[in-house]
PDB file of C-alpha atoms in Angstrom:
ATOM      1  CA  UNK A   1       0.000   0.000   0.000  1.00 82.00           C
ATOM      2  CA  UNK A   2       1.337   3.163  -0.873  1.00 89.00           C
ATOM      3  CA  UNK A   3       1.876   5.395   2.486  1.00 94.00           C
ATOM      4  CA  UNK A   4       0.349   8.564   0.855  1.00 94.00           C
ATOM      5  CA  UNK A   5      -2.903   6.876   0.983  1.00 95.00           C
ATOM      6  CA  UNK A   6      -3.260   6.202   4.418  1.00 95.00           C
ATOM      7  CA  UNK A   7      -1.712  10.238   5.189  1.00 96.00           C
ATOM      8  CA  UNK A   8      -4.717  11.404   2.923  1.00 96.00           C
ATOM      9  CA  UNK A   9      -6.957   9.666   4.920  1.00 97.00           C
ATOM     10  CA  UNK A  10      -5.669  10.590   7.896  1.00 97.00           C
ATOM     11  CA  UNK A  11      -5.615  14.338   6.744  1.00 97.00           C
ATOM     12  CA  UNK A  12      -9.129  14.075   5.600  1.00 98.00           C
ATOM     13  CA  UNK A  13     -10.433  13.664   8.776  1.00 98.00           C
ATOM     14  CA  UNK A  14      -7.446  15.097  11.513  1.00 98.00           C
ATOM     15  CA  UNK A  15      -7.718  18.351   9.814  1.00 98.00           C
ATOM     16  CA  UNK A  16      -4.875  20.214  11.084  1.00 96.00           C
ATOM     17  CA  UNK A  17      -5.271  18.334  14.648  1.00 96.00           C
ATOM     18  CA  UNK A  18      -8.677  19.732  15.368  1.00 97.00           C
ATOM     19  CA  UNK A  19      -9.905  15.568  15.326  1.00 97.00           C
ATOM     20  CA  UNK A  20      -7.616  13.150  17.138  1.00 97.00           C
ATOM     21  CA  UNK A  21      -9.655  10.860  18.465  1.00 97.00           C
ATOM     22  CA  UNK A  22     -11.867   8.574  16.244  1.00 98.00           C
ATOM     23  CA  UNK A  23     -12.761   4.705  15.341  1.00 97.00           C
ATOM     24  CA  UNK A  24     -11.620   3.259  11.730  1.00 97.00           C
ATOM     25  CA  UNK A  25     -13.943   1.124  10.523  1.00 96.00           C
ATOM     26  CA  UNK A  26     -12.554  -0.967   8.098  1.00 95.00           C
ATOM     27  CA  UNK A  27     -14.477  -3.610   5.813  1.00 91.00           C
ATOM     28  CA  UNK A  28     -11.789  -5.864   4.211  1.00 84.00           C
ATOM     29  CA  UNK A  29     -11.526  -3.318   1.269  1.00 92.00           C
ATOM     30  CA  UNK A  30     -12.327   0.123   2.623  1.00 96.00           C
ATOM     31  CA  UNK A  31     -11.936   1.973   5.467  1.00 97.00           C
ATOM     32  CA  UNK A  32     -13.835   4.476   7.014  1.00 97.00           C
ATOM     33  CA  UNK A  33     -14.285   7.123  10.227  1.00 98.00           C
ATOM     34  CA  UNK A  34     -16.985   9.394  11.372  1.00 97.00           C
ATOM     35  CA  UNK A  35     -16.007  12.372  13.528  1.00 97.00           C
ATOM     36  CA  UNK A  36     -16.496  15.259  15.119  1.00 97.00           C
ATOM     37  CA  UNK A  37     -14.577  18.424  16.613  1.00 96.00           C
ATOM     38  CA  UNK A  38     -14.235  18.758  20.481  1.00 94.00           C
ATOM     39  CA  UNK A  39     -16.324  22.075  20.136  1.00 93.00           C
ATOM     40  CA  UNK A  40     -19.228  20.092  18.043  1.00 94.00           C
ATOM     41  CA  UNK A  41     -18.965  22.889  14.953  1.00 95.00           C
ATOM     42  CA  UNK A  42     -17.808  19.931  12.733  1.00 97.00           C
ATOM     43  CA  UNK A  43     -19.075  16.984  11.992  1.00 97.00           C
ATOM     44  CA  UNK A  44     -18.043  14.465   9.207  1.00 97.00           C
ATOM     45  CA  UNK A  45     -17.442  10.969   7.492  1.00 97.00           C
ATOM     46  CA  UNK A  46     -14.401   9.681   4.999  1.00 98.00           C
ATOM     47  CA  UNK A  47     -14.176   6.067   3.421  1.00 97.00           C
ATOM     48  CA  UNK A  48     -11.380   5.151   1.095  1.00 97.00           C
ATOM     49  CA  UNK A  49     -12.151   2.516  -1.264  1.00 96.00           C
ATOM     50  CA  UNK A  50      -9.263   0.155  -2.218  1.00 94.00           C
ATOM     51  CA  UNK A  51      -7.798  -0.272   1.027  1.00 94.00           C
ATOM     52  CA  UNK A  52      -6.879  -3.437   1.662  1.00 90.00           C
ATOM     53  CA  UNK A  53      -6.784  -4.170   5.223  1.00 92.00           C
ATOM     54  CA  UNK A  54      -8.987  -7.193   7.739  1.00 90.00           C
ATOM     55  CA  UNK A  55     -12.032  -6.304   8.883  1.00 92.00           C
ATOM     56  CA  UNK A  56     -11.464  -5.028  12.394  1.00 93.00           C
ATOM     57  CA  UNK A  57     -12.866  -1.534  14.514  1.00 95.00           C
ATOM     58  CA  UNK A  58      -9.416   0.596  16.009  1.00 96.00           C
ATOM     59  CA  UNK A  59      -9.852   2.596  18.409  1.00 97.00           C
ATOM     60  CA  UNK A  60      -7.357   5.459  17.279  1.00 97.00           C
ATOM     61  CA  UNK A  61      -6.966   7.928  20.186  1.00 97.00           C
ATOM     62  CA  UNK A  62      -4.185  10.082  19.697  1.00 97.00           C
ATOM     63  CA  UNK A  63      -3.931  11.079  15.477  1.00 97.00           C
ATOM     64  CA  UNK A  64      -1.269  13.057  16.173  1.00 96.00           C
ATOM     65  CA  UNK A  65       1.042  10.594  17.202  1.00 97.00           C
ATOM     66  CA  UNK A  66       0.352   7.951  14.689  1.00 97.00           C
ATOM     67  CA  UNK A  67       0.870  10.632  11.872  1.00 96.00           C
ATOM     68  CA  UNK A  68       4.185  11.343  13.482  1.00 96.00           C
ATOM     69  CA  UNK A  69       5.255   7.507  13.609  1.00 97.00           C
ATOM     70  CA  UNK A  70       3.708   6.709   9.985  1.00 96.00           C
ATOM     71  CA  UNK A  71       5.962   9.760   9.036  1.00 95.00           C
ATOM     72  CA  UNK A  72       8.916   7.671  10.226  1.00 96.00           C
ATOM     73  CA  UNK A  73       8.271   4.859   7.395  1.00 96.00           C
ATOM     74  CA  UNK A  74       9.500   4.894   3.466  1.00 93.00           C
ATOM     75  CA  UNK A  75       6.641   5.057   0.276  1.00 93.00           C
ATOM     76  CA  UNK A  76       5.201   1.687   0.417  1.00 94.00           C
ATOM     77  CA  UNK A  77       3.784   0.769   3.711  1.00 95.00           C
ATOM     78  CA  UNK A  78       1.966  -2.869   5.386  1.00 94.00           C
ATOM     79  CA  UNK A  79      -0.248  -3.002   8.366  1.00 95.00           C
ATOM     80  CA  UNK A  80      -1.024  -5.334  10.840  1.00 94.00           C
ATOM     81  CA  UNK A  81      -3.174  -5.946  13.605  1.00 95.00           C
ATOM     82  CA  UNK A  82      -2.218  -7.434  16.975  1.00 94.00           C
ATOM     83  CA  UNK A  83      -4.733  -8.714  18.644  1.00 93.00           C
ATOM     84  CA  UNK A  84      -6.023 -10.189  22.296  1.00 91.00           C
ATOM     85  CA  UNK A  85      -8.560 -12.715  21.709  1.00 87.00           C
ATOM     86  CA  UNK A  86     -11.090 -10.520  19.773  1.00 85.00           C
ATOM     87  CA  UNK A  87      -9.715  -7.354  20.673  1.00 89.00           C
ATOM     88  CA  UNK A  88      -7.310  -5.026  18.239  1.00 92.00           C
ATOM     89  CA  UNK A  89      -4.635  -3.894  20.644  1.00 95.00           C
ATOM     90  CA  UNK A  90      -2.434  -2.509  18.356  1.00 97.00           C
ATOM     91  CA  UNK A  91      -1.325  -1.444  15.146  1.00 97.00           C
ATOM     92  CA  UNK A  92       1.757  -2.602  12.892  1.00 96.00           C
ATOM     93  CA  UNK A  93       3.079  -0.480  10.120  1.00 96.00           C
ATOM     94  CA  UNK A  94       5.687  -1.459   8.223  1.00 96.00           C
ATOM     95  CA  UNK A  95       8.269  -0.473   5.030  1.00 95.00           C
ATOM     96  CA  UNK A  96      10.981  -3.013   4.695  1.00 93.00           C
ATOM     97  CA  UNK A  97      12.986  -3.956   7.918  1.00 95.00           C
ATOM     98  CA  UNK A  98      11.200  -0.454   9.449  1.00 96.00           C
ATOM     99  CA  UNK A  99       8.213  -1.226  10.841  1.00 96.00           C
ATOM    100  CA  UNK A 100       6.694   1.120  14.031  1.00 97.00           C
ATOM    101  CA  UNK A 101       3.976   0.009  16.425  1.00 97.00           C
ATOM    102  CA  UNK A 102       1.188   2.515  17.569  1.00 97.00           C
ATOM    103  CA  UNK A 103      -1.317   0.981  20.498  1.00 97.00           C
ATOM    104  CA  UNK A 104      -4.778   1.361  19.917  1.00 97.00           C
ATOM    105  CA  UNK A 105      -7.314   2.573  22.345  1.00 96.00           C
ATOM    106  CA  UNK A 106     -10.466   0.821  24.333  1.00 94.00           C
ATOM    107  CA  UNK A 107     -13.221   1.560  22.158  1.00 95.00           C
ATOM    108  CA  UNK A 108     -15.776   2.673  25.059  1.00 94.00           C
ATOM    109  CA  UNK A 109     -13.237   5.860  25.591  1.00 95.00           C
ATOM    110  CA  UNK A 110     -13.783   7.205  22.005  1.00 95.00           C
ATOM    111  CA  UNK A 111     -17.537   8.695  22.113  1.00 92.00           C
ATOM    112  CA  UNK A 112     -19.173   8.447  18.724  1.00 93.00           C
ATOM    113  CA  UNK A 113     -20.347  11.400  16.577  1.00 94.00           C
ATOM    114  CA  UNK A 114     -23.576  12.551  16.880  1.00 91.00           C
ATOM    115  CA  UNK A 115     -26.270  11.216  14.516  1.00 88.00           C
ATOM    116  CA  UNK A 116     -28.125  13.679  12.043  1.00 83.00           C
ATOM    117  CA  UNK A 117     -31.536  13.277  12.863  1.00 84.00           C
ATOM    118  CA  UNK A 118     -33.138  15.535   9.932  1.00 90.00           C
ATOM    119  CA  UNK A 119     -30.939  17.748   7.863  1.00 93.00           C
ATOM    120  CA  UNK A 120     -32.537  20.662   6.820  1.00 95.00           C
ATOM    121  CA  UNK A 121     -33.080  22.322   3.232  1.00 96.00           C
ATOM    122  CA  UNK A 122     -30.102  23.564   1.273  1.00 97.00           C
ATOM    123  CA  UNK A 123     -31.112  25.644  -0.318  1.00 96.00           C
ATOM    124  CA  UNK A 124     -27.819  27.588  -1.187  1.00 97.00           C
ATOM    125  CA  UNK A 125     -25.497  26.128  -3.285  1.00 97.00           C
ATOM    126  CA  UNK A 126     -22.197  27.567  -4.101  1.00 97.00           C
ATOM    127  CA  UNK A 127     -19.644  26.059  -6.547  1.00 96.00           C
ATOM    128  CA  UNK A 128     -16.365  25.124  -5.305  1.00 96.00           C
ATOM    129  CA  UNK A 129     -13.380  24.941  -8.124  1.00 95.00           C
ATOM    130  CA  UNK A 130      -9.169  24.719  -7.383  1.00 95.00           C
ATOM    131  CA  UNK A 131      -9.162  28.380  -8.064  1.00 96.00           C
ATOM    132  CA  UNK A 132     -12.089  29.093  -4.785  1.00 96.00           C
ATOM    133  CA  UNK A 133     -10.143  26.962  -2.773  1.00 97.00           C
ATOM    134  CA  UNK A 134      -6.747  27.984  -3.628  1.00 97.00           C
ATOM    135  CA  UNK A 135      -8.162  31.556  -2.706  1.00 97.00           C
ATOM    136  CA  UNK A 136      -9.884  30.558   0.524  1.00 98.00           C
ATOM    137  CA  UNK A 137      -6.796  29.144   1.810  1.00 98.00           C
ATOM    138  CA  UNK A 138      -4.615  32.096   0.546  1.00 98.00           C
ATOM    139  CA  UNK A 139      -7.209  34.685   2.105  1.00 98.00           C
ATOM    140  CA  UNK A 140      -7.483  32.923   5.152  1.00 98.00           C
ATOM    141  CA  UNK A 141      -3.698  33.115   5.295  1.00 97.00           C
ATOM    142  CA  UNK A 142      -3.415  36.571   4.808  1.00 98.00           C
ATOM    143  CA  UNK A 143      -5.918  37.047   7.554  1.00 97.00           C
ATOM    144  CA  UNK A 144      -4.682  34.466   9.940  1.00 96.00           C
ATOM    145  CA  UNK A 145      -6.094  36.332  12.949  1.00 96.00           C
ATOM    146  CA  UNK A 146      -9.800  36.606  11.374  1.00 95.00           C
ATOM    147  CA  UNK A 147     -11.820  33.467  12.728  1.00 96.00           C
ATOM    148  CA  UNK A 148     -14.607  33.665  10.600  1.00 96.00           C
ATOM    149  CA  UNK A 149     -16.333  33.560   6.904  1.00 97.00           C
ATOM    150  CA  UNK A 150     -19.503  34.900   5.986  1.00 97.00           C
ATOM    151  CA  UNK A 151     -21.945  33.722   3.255  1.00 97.00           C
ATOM    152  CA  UNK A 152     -23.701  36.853   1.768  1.00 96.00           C
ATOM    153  CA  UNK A 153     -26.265  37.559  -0.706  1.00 94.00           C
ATOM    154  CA  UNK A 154     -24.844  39.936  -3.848  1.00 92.00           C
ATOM    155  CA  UNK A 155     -27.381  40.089  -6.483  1.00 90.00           C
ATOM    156  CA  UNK A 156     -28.701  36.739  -7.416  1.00 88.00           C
ATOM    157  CA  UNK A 157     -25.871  35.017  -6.479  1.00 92.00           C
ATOM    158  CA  UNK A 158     -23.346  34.123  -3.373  1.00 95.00           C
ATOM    159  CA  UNK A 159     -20.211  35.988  -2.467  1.00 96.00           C
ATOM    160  CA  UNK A 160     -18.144  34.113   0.704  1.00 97.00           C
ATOM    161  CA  UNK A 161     -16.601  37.161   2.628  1.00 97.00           C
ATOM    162  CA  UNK A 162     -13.143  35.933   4.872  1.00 97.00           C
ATOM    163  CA  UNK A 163     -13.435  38.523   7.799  1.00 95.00           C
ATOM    164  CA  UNK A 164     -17.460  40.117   6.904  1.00 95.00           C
ATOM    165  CA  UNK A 165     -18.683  42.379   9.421  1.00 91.00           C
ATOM    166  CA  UNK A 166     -20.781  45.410   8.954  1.00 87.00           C
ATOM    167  CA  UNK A 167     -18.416  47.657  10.276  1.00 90.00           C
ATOM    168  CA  UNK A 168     -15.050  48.557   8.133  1.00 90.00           C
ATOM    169  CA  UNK A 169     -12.698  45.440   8.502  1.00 90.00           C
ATOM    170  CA  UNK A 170      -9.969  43.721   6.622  1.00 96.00           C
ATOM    171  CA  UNK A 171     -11.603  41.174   4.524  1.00 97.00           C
ATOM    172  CA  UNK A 172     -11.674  38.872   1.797  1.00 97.00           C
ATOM    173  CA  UNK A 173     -14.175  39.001  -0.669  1.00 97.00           C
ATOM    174  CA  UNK A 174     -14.656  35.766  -3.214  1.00 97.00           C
ATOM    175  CA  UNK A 175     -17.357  36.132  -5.695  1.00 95.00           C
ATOM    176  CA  UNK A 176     -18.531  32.486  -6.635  1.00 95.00           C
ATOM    177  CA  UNK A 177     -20.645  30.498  -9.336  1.00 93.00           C
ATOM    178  CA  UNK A 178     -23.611  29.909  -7.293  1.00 93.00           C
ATOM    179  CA  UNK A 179     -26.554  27.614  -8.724  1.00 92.00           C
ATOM    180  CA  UNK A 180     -29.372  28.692  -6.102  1.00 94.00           C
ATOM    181  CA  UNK A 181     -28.763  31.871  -3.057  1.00 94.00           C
ATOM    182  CA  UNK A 182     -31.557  31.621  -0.999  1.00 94.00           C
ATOM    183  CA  UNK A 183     -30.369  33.313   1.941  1.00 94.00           C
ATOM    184  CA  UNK A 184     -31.205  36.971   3.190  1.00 92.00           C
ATOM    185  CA  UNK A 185     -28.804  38.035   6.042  1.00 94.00           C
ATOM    186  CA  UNK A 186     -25.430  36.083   5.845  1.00 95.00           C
ATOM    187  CA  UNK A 187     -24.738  33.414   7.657  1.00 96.00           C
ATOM    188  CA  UNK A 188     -21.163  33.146   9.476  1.00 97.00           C
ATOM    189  CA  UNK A 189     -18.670  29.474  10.143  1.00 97.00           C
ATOM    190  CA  UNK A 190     -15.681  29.012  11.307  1.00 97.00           C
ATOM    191  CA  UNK A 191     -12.495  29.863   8.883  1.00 97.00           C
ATOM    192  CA  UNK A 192     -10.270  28.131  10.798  1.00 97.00           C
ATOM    193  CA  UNK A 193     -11.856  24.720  10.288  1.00 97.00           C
ATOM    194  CA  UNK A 194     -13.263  25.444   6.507  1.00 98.00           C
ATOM    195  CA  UNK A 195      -9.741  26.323   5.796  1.00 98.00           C
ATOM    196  CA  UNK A 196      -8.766  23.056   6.714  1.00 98.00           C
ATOM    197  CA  UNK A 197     -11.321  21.127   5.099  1.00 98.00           C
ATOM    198  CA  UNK A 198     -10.534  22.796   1.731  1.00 98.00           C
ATOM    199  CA  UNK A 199      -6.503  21.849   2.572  1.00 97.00           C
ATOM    200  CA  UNK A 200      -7.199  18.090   3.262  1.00 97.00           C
ATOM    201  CA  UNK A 201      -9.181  18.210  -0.258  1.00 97.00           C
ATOM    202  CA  UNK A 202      -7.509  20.563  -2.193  1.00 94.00           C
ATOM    203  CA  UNK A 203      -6.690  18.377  -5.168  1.00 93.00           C
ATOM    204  CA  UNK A 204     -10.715  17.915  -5.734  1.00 92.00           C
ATOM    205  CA  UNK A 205     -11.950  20.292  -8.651  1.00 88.00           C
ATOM    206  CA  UNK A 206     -15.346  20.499  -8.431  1.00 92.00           C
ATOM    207  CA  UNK A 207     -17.490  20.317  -5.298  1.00 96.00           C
ATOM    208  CA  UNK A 208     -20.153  21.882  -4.226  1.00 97.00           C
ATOM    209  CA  UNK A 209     -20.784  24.013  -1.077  1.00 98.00           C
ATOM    210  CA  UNK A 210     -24.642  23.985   0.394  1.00 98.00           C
ATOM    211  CA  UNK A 211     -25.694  26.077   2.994  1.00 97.00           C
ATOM    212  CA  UNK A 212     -29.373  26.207   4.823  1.00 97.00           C
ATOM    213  CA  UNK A 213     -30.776  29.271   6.411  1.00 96.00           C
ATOM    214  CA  UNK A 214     -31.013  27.360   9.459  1.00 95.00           C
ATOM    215  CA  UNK A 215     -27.554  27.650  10.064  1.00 95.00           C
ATOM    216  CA  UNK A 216     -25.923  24.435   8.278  1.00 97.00           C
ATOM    217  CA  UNK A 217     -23.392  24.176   5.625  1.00 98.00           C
ATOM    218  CA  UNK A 218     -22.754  21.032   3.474  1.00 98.00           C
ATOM    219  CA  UNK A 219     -19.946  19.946   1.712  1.00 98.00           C
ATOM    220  CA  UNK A 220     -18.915  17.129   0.160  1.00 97.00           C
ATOM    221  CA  UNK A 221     -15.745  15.802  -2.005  1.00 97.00           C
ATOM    222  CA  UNK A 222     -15.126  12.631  -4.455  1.00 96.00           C
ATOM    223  CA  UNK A 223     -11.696  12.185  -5.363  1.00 93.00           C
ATOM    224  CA  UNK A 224     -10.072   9.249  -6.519  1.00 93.00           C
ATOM    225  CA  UNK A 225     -10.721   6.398  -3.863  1.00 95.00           C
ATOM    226  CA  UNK A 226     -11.877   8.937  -1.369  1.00 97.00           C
ATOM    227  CA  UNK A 227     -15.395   9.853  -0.840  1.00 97.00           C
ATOM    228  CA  UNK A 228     -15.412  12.757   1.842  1.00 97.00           C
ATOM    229  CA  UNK A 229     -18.549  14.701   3.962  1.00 98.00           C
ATOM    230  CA  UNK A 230     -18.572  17.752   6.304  1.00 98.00           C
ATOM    231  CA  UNK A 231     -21.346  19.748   8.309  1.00 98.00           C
ATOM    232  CA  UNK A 232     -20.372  22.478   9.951  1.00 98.00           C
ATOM    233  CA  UNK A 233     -22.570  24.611  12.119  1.00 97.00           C
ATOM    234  CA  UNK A 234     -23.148  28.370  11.974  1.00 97.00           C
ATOM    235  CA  UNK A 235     -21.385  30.723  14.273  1.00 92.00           C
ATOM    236  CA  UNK A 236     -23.434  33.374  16.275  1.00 75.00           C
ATOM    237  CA  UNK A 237     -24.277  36.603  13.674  1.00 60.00           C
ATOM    238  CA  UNK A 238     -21.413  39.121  13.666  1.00 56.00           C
ATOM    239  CA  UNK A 239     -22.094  42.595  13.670  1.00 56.00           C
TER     240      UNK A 239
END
């Protein structure tokens, strides 16, 4: 298996360390994880297809620290389960005569996302292309104290606003392709975590973003082997 695979899933879902601890779920030939950040503003799924590995649940509690052993390891990478009796104890990855152990966690001490019970309408959706993300990450960069992005209304379609407030600020504005703008007042997430989502995907070139005027946003991303889903909740209305 080629190691780049299992960092892209990994980056899919760690985002920049804001989720470290989660359950792989893996099905003989995929893998899988839901999530959620510690604040609740996130929540998400990835599966990777063509990932050959036993069918087994890991308890992975500290992402951090396997990224930073995996790192350790040449291009084409093994894995291995140790077990006790029915129970995956730890992990085995291995490149050649290197091979680096990581211990997995209880499962009971990893809480599982919560389930969405009824998603609402989206009835915003906003086009997202390599050039949008390459200037979301940019702008967020240039404004890496601003925490927050704005979806707002211009015309008949959607502009995303790094940094929107009424007052005069520093900001960021990205006019975007938008198939439907439904919403009125805009609606405010988190940059820091959108940022991050659009990093661990930034090879995908067309997505689309979906927003509800209940205070949801939707987006999700197909690349390759890797079939990727985030919600993230609204922030409280800036001024």
């Amino acid at each position: 298996m080629q190691k780049s695979k299992l960092d892209k899933f990994i980056q899919k879902y760690n985002l920049g360390g804001n989720v470290n601890s989660v359950k792989w779920k893996s099905s003989g030939d995929s893998i899988s994880t839901s999530f959620v950040t510690p604040d609740k503003s996130l929540l998400g799924s990835v599966k990777v297809d063509k990932f050959q590995f036993e069918d087994a649940e890991l308890g992975v509690y500290q992402t951090d620290q396997l990224k930073s052993l995996i790192n350790v390891l040449g291009d084409d990478v093994s894995l291995d389960l140790t077990r006790f009796g029915d129970k995956a104890v730890s992990l085995k990855v291995k490149n050649g005569p290197v091979s680096v152990d990581y211990v997995l966690s209880d499962l009971s001490v990893i809480s599982d996302p919560p389930q969405m019970k009824r998603l609402p309408e989206f009835g915003t959706k906003i086009k997202l292309d390599s050039n949008f993300i390459s200037t979301f990450i940019k702008g967020k960069g240039a404004l890496s104290d601003v925490d927050t992005f704005s979806v707002v209304k211009n015309g008949d379609s959607c502009d995303v606003v790094i940094g929107y407030s009424s007052t005069n600020t520093n900001r960021v504005n990205i006019p975007t392709e938008s198939e439907s703008c439904d919403i009125d007042t805009p609606i405010t997430f988190n940059a820091n975590l959108f940022k991050e989502v659009l990093v661990a995907n930034r090879e995908c070139s067309s997505a689309i973003l979906e927003v509800s005027t209940e205070g949801l946003a939707r987006v999700n991303f197909k690349i390759d082997d890797f079939d990727s889903t985030y919600y993230i909740v609204a922030m409280q209305d800036v001024d």
